Short mmCIF file of C-alpha atoms and ligand atoms in Angstrom, two decimals:
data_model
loop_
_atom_site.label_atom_id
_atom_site.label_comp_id
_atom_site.label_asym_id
_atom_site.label_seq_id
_atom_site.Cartn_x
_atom_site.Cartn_y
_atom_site.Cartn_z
CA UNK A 295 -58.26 -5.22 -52.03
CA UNK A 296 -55.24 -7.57 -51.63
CA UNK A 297 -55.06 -9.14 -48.59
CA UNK A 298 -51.77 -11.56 -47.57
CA UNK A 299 -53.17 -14.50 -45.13
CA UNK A 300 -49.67 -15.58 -42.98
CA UNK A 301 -49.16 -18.31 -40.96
CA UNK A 302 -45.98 -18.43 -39.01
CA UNK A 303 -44.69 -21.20 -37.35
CA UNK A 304 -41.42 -21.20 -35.40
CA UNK A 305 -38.69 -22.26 -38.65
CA UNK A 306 -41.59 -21.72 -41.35
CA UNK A 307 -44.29 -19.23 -42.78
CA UNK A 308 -46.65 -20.06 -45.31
CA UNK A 309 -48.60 -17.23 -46.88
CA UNK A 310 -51.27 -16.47 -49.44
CA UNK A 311 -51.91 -13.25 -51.36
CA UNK A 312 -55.52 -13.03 -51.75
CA UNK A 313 -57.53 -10.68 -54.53
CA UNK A 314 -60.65 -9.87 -52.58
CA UNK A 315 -62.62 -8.40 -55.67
CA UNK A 316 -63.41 -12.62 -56.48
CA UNK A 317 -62.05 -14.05 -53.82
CA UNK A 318 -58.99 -15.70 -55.71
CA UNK A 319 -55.82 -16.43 -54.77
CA UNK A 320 -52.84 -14.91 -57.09
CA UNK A 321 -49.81 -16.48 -55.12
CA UNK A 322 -49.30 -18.76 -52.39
CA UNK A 323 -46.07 -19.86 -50.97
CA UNK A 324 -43.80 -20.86 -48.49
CA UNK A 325 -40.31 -19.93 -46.26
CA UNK A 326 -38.98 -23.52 -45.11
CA UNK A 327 -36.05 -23.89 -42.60
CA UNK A 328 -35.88 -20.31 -41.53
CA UNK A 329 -32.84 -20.15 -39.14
CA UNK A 330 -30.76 -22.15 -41.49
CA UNK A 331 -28.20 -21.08 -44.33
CA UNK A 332 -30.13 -23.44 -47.08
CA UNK A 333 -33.49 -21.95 -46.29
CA UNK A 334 -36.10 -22.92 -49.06
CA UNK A 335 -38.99 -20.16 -50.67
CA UNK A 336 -41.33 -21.60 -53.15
CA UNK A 337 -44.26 -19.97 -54.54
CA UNK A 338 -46.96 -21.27 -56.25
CA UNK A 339 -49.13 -19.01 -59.52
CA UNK A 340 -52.21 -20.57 -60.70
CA UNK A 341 -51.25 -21.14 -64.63
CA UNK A 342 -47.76 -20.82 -64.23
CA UNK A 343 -44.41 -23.60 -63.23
CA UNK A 344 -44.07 -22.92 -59.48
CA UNK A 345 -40.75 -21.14 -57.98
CA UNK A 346 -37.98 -22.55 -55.56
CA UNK A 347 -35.27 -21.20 -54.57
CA UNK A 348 -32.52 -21.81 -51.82
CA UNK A 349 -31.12 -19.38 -49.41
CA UNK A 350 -29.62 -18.12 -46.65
CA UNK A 351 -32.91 -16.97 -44.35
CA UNK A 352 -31.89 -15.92 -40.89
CA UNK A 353 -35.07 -14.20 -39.14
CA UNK A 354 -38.69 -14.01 -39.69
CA UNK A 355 -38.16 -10.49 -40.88
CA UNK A 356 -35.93 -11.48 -43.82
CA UNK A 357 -38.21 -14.31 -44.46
CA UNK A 358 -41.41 -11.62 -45.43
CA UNK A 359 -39.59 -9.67 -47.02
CA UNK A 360 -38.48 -12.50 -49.31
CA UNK A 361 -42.38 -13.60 -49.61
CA UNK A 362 -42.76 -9.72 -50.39
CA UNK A 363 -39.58 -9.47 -52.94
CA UNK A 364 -41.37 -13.14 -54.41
CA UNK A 365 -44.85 -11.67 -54.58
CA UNK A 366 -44.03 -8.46 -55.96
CA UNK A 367 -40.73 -9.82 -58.38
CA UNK A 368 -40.97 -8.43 -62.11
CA UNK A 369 -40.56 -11.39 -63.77
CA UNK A 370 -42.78 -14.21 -61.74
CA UNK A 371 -44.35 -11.77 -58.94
CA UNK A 372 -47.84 -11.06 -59.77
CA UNK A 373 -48.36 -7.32 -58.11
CA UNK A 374 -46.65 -5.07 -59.27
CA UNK A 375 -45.38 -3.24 -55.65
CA UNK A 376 -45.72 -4.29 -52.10
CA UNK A 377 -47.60 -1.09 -51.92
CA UNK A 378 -50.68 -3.00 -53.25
CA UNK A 379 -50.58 -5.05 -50.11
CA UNK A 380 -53.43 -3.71 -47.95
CA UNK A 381 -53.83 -5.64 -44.69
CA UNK A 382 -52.40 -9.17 -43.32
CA UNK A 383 -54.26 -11.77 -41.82
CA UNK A 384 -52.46 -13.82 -39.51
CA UNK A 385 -53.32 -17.18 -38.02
CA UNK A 386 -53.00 -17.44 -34.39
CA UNK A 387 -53.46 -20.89 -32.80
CA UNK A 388 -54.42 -19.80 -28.98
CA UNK A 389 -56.66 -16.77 -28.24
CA UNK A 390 -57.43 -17.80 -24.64
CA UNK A 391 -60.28 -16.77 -23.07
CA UNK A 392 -59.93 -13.31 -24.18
CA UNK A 393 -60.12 -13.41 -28.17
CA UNK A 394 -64.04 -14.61 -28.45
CA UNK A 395 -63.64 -13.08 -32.90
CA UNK A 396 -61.12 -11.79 -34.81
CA UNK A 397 -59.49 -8.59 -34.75
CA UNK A 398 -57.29 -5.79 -35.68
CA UNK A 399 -53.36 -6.10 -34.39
CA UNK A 400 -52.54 -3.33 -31.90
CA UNK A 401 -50.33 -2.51 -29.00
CA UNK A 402 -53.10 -4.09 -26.24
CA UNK A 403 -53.77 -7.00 -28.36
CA UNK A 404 -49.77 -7.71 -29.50
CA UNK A 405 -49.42 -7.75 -25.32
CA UNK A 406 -52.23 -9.78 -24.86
CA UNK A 407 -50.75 -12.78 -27.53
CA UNK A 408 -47.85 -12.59 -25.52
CA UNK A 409 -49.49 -13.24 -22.25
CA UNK A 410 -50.70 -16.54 -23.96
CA UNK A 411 -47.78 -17.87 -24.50
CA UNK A 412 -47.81 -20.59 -21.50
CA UNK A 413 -50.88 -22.11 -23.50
CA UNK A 414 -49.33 -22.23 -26.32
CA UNK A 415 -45.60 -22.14 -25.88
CA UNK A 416 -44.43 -23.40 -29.79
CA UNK A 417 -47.52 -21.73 -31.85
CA UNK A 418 -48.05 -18.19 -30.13
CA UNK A 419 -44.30 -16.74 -29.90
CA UNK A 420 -44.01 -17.66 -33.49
CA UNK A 421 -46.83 -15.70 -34.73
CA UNK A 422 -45.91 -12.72 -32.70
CA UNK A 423 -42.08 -13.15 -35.27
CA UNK A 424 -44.78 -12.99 -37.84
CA UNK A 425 -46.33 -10.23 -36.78
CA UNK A 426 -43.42 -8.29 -35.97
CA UNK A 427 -41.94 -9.18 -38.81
CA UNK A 428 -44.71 -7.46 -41.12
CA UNK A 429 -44.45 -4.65 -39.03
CA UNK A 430 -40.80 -4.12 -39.74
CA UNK A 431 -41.53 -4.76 -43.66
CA UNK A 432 -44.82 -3.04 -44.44
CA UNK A 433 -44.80 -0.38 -41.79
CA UNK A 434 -48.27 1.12 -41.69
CA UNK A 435 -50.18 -1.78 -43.19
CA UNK A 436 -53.03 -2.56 -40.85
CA UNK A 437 -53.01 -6.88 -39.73
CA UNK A 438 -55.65 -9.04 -38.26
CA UNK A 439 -55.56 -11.65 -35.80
CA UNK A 440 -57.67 -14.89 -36.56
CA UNK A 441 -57.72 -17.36 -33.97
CA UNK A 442 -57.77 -21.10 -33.94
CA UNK A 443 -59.81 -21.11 -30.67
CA UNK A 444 -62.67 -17.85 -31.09
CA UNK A 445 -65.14 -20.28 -32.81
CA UNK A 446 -65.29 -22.40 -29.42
CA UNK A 447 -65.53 -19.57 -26.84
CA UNK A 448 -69.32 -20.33 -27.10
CA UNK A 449 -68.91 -23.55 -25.32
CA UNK A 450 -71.07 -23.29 -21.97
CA UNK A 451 -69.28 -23.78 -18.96
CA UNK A 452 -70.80 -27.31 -18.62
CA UNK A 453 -68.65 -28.66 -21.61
CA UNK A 454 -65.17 -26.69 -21.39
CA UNK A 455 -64.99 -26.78 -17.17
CA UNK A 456 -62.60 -30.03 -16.66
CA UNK A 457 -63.45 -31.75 -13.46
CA UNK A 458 -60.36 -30.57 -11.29
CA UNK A 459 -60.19 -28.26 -8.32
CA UNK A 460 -61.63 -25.04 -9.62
CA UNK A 461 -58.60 -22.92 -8.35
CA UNK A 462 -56.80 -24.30 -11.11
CA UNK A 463 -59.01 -22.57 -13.97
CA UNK A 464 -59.12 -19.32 -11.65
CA UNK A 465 -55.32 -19.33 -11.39
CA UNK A 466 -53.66 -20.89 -14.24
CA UNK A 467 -57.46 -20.43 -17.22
CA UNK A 468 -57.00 -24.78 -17.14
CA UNK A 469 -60.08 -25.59 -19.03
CA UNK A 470 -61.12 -26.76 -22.35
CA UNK A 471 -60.57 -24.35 -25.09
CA UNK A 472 -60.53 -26.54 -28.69
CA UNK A 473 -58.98 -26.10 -31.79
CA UNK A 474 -59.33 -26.28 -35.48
CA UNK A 475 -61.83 -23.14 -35.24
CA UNK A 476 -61.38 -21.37 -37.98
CA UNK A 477 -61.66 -24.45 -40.32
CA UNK A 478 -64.84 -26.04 -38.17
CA UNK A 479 -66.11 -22.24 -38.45
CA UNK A 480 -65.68 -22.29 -42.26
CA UNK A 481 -67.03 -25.87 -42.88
CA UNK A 482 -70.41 -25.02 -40.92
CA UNK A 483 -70.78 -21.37 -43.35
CA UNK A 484 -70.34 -24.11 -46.22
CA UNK A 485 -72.56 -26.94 -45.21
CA UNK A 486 -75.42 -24.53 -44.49
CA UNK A 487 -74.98 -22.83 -48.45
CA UNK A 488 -75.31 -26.39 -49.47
CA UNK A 489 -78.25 -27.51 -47.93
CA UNK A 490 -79.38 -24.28 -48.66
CA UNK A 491 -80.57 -23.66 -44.55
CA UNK A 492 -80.19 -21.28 -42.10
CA UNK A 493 -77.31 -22.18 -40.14
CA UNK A 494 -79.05 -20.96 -37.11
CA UNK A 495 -81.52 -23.93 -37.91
CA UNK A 496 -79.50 -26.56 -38.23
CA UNK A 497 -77.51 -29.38 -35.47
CA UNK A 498 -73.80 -30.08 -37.23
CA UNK A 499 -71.41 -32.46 -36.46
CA UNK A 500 -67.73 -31.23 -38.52
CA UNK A 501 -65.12 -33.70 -38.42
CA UNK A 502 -61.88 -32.19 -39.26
CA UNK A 503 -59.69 -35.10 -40.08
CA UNK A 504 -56.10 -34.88 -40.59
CA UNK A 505 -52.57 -34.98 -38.96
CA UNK A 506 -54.57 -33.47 -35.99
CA UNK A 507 -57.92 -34.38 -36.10
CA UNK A 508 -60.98 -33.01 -34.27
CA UNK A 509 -65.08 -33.07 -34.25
CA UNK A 510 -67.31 -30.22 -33.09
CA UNK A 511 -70.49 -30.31 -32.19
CA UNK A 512 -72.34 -26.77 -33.84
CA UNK A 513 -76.25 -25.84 -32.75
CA UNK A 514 -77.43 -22.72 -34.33
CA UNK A 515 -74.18 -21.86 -35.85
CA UNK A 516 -72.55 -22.01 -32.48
CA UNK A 517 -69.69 -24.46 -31.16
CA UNK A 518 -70.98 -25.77 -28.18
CA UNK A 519 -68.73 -29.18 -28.03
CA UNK A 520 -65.26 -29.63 -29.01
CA UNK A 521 -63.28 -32.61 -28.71
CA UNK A 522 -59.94 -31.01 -28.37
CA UNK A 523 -59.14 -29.37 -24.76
CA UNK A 524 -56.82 -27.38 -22.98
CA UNK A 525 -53.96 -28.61 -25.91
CA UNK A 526 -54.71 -29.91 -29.21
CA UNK A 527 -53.82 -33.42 -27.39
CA UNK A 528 -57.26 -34.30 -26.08
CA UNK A 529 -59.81 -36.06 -28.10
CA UNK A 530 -60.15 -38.12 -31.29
CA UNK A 531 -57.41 -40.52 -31.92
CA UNK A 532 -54.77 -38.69 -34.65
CA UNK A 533 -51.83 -39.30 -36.83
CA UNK A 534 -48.86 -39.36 -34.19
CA UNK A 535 -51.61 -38.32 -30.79
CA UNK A 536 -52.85 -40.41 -28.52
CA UNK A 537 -56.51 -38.47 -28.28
CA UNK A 538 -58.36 -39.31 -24.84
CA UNK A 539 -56.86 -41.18 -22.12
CA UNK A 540 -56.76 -42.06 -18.75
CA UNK A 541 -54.52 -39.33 -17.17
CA UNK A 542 -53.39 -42.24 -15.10
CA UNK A 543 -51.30 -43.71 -16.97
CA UNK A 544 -49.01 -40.96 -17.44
CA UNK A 545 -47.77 -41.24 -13.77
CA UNK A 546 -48.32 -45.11 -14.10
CA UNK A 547 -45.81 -45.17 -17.43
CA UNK A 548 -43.34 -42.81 -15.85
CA UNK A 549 -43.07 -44.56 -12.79
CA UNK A 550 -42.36 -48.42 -14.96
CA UNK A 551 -40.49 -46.96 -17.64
CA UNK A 552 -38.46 -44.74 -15.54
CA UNK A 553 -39.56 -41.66 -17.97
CA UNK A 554 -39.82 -37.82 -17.63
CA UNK A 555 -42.65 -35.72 -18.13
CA UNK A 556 -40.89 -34.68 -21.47
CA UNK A 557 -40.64 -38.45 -22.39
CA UNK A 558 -44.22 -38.87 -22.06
CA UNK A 559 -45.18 -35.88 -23.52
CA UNK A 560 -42.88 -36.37 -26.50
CA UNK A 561 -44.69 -39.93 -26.28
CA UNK A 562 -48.62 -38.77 -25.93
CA UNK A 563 -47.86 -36.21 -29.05
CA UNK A 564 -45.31 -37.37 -31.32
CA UNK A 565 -45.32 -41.55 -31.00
CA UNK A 566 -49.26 -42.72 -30.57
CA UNK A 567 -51.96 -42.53 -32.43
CA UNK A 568 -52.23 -44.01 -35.96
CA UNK A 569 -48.05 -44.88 -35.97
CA UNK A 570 -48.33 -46.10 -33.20
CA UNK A 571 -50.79 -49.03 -33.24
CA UNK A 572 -49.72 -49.68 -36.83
CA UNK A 573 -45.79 -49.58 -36.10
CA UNK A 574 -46.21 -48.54 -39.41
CA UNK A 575 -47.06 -44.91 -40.43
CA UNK A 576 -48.88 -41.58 -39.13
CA UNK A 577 -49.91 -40.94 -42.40
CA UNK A 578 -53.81 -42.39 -43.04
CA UNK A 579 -53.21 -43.23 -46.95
CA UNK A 580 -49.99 -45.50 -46.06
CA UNK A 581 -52.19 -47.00 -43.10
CA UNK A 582 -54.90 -47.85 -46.11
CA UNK A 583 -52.21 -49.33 -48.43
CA UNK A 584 -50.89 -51.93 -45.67
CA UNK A 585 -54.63 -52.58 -44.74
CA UNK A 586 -55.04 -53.25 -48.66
CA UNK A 587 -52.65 -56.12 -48.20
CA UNK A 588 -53.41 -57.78 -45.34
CA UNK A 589 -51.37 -55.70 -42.36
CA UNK A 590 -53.14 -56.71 -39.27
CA UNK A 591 -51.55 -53.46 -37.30
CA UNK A 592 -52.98 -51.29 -39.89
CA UNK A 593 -56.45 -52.64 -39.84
CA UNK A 594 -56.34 -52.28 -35.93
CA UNK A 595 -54.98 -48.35 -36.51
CA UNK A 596 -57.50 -47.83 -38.68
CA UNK A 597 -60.94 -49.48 -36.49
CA UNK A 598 -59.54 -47.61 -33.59
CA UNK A 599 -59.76 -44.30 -35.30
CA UNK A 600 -63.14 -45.33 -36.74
CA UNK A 601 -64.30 -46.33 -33.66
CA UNK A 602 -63.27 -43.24 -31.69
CA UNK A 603 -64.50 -40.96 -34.29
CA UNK A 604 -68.06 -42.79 -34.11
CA UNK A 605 -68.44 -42.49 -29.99
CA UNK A 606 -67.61 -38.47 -30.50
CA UNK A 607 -70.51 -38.49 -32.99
CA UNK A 608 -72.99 -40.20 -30.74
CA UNK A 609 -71.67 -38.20 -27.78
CA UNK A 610 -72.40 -35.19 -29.65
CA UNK A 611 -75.49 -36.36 -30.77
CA UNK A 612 -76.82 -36.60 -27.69
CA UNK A 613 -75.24 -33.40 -26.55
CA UNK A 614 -77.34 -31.64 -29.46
CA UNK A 615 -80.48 -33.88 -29.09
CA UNK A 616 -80.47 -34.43 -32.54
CA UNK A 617 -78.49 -33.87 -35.58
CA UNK A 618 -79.27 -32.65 -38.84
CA UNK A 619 -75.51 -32.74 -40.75
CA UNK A 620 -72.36 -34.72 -40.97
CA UNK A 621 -69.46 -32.98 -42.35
CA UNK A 622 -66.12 -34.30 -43.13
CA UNK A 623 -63.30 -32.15 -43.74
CA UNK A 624 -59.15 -32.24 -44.20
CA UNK A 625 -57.07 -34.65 -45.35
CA UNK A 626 -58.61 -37.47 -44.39
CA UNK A 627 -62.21 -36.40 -43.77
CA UNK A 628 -61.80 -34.92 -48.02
CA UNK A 629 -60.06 -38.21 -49.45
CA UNK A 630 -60.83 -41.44 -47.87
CA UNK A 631 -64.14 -42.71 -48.78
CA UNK A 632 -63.70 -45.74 -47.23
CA UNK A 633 -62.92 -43.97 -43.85
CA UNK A 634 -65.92 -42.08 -44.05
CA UNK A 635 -68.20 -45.33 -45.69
CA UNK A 636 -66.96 -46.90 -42.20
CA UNK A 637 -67.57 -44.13 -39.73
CA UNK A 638 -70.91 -44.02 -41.26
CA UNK A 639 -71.89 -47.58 -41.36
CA UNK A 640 -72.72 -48.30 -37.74
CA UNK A 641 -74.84 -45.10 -37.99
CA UNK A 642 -78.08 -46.28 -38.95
CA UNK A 643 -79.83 -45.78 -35.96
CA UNK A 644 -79.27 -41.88 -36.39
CA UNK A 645 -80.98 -42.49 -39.86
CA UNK A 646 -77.51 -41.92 -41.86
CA UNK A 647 -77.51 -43.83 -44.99
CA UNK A 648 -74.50 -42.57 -47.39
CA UNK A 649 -74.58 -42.70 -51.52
CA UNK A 650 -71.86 -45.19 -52.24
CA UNK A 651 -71.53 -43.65 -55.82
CA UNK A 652 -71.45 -40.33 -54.41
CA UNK A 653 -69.25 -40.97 -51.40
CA UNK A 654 -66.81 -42.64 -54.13
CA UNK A 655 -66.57 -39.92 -56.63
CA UNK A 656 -63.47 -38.13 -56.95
CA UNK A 657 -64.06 -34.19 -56.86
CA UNK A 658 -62.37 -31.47 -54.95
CA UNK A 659 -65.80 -29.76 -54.80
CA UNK A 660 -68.13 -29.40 -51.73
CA UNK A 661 -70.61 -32.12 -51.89
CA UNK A 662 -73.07 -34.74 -50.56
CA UNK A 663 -73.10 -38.04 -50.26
CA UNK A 664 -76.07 -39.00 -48.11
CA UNK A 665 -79.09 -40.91 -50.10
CA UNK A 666 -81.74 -39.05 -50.63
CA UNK A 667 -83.95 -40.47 -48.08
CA UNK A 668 -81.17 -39.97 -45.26
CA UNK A 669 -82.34 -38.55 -42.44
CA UNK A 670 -79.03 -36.97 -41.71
CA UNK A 671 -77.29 -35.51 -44.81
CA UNK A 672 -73.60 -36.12 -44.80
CA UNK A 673 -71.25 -33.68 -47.02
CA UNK A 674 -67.68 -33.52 -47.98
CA UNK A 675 -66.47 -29.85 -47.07
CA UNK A 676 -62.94 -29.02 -48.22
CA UNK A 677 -61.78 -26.93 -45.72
CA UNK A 678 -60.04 -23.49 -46.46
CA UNK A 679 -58.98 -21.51 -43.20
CA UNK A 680 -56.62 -19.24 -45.25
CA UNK A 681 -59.92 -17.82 -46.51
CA UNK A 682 -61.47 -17.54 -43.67
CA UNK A 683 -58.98 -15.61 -42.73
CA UNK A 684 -58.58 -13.41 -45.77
CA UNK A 685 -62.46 -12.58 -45.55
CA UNK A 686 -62.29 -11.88 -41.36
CA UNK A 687 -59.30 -9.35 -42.10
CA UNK A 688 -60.92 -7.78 -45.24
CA UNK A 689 -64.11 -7.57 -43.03
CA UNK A 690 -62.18 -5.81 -40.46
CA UNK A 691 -60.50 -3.45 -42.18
CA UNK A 692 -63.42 -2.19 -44.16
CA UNK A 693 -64.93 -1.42 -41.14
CA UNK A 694 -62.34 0.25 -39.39
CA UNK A 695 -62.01 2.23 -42.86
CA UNK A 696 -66.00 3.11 -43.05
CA UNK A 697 -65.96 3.96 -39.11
CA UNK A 698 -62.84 6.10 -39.46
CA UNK A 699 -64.74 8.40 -42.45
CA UNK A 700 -67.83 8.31 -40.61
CA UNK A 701 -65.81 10.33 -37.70
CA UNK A 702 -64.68 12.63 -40.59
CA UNK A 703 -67.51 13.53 -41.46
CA UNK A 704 -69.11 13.98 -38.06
CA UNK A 705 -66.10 15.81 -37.67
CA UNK A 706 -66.46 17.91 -40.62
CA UNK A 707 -70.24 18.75 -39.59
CA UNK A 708 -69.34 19.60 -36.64
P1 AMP B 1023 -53.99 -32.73 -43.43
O1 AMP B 1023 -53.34 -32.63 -42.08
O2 AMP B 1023 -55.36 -32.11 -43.46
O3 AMP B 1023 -53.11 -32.29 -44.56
O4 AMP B 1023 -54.24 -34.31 -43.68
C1 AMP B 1023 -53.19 -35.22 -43.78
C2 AMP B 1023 -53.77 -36.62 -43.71
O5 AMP B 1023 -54.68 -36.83 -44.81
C3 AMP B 1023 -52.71 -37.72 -43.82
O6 AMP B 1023 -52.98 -38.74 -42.88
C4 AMP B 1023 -52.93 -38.26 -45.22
O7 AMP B 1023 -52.57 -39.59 -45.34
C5 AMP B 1023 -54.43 -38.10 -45.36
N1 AMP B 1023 -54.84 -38.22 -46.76
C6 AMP B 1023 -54.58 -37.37 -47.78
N2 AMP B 1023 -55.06 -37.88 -48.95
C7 AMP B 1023 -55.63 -39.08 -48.64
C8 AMP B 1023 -56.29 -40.10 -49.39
N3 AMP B 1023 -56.47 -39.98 -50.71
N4 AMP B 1023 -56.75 -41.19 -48.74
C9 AMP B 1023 -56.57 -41.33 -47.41
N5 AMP B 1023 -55.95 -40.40 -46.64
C10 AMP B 1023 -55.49 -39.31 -47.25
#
């Protein structure tokens, strides 16, 4: 089965067209500056010089069907119709309290993305365009709904309540929801193949490390601890957010600077974080460069994201009573092995003790880079949420396929 993972974003969609038979991706791509009259579509084949082109792409709708004209071109598609396209998967960033899995689009669950748009006012309208947009170009195809929150519905009340007068959760579903699901979901399937465990045995700690960065705290295979919240603002430091704070001081720096609540939003989320204590950069590789030479900022930006990353692990620690595996994942969590060598240092209470030959090597590979008498193992986990959404939708629509001829047939006895 071919399955196309999509994930729309307000003036972008990136997509992957997924062979389910191996798992393997045959195409993946992207629609930049959608909206615009120099639009740009590139697609990526494994084995072959990658695509670009620049056009005029108005609407979401004319943007898949230039993913599906790319896809399915005679010369560098590689299918030979759209018709081979089975299902879509779509990535959905807020599921609410009411999407606890994945599922199949239809008219409830279209109304019920749309009702989520307050929590997630630049993610969730976007997907819908995606979704619509499918609709319009593959009429009949079935789609699936993966959602960047479902892994973290498990959280007991205890961790995603927020101290506040409860009428604001009852009215207005304030509370802690998290982020990052569906790669801190894939990671913890990983880790467990690796050790070669039960996941329902094991006490995981996944640090997914990029632009936006979070940690999760997963007992049994459950998220029970997340350290994003109500927004993906809350939590670990990041490249351009400020992670934790005292909510204080956003009354206290609107009243001195004479600011909005869109300043300091705009502030909190685009201008703290890494750039901001390093005046330098948001990105964690320049941040390492400067350090390299003797930036003071960038050493700073770089112990305060240690730092915070190393309380969540303790915190979560303790939430667990225990912990059995470390994973890193993302940009940063993948590549920097002296971010991770650092995070793990003060550690050695918890019994971590990394592999500095192993936590050096150079491999795109899952891996780990404990020692072998660490009493927590530590891996490397590259992350891969397209696939977790190709497999969710493939496992939906198989179902819905074997249910639908098992009604036949009941039908047919009958
Ligand atoms: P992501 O959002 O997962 O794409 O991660 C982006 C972040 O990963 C940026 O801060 C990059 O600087 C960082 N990153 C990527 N490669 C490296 C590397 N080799 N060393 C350090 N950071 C890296």
């Amino acid at each position: 089965m071919k399955i196309l993972v999509i994930n729309a974003g307000s003036s972008s969609l990136k997509y992957q067209l997924y062979d389910m038979t191996a798992e393997t991706v045959l195409a993946s791509g992207s629609v930049e500056r959608i909206g615009m009259e120099t639009s740009i579509v590139t697609q990526a084949v494994p084995g072959r010089p990658d695509m670009r082109e620049v056009s005029e792409i108005l609407d979401h709708v004319t943007a898949v069907k230039r993913l599906l004209d790319m896809i399915a071109h005679p010369e560098y598609g590689v299918i030979e119709s759209i018709a081979e396209v089975q299902a879509v998967g779509h990535r959905v960033v807020h599921g609410g309290e009411v999407f606890k899995q994945s599922v199949l689009v239809d008219e409830t669950v279209k109304l019920e993305i749309r009702q989520l748009f307050d929590l997630a006012p630049l993610h969730n309208p976007a997907h819908m365009m995606g979704i619509t947009a499918v609709e319009t170009n593959l009429p009949g195809v079935p789609q699936a709904v993966v959602f960047d929150t479902a892994f973290h519905q498990t959280m007991p009340e205890v961790a995603y309540l927020y101290p506040i007068p409860k009428v604001l959760y009852r009215r207005h579903k304030i509370r802690r929801y998290g982020f990052h699901g569906t790669s801190h979901h894939y990671v913890s399937d990983q880790a467990a193949e690796l050790l070669g465990r039960p996941l329902d045995e094991l006490k995981m700690i996944s640090c997914h490390i990029g632009n936006g960065a979070s940690c999760t705290a997963i007992q049994h295979g459950v998220s029970v601890d997340t350290s994003m919240g109500l927004t993906p603002l809350e939590g670990l430091m990041m490249g351009t957010r400020s992670g934790d704070l005292d909510p204080a001081i956003v009354p206290f720096t609107m009243n001195k600077e004479d600011l909005t609540l869109s300043d300091v939003n705009s502030m909190l989320n685009k201008h703290s974080g890494l750039v901001a204590i390093s005046g330098l950069s948001s990105d964690m590789r320049e941040i390492e460069e400067a350090m390299a030479e003797g930036d003071r900022n960038a050493r700073l930006a770089f112990d305060m994201y240690v730092y915070r990353l190393r309380k969540y692990i303790g915190a979560y620690t303790a939430v667990m009573d225990g912990v059995d595996a470390l994973v890193f994942t993302a940009g940063i969590g993948e590549n920097s092995s002296s971010l991770r060598a650092e995070v793990c240092k003060n550690l050695s209470y918890l019994g971590v003790k990394l592999d500095d030959a192993k936590n050096g090597m150079r491999t795109k590979k899952p891996r780990e880079i404990s020692a072998p008498d660490s009493r927590v193992r530590v891996l490397v986990i590259p992350t891969n949420e397209e696939l977790l959404i190709a497999r969710d939708t493939y496992k939906l629509v198989t179902e819905q396929a074997s249910s639908l001829s098992g009604q036949r047939e009941e039908g047919t006895d009958a």
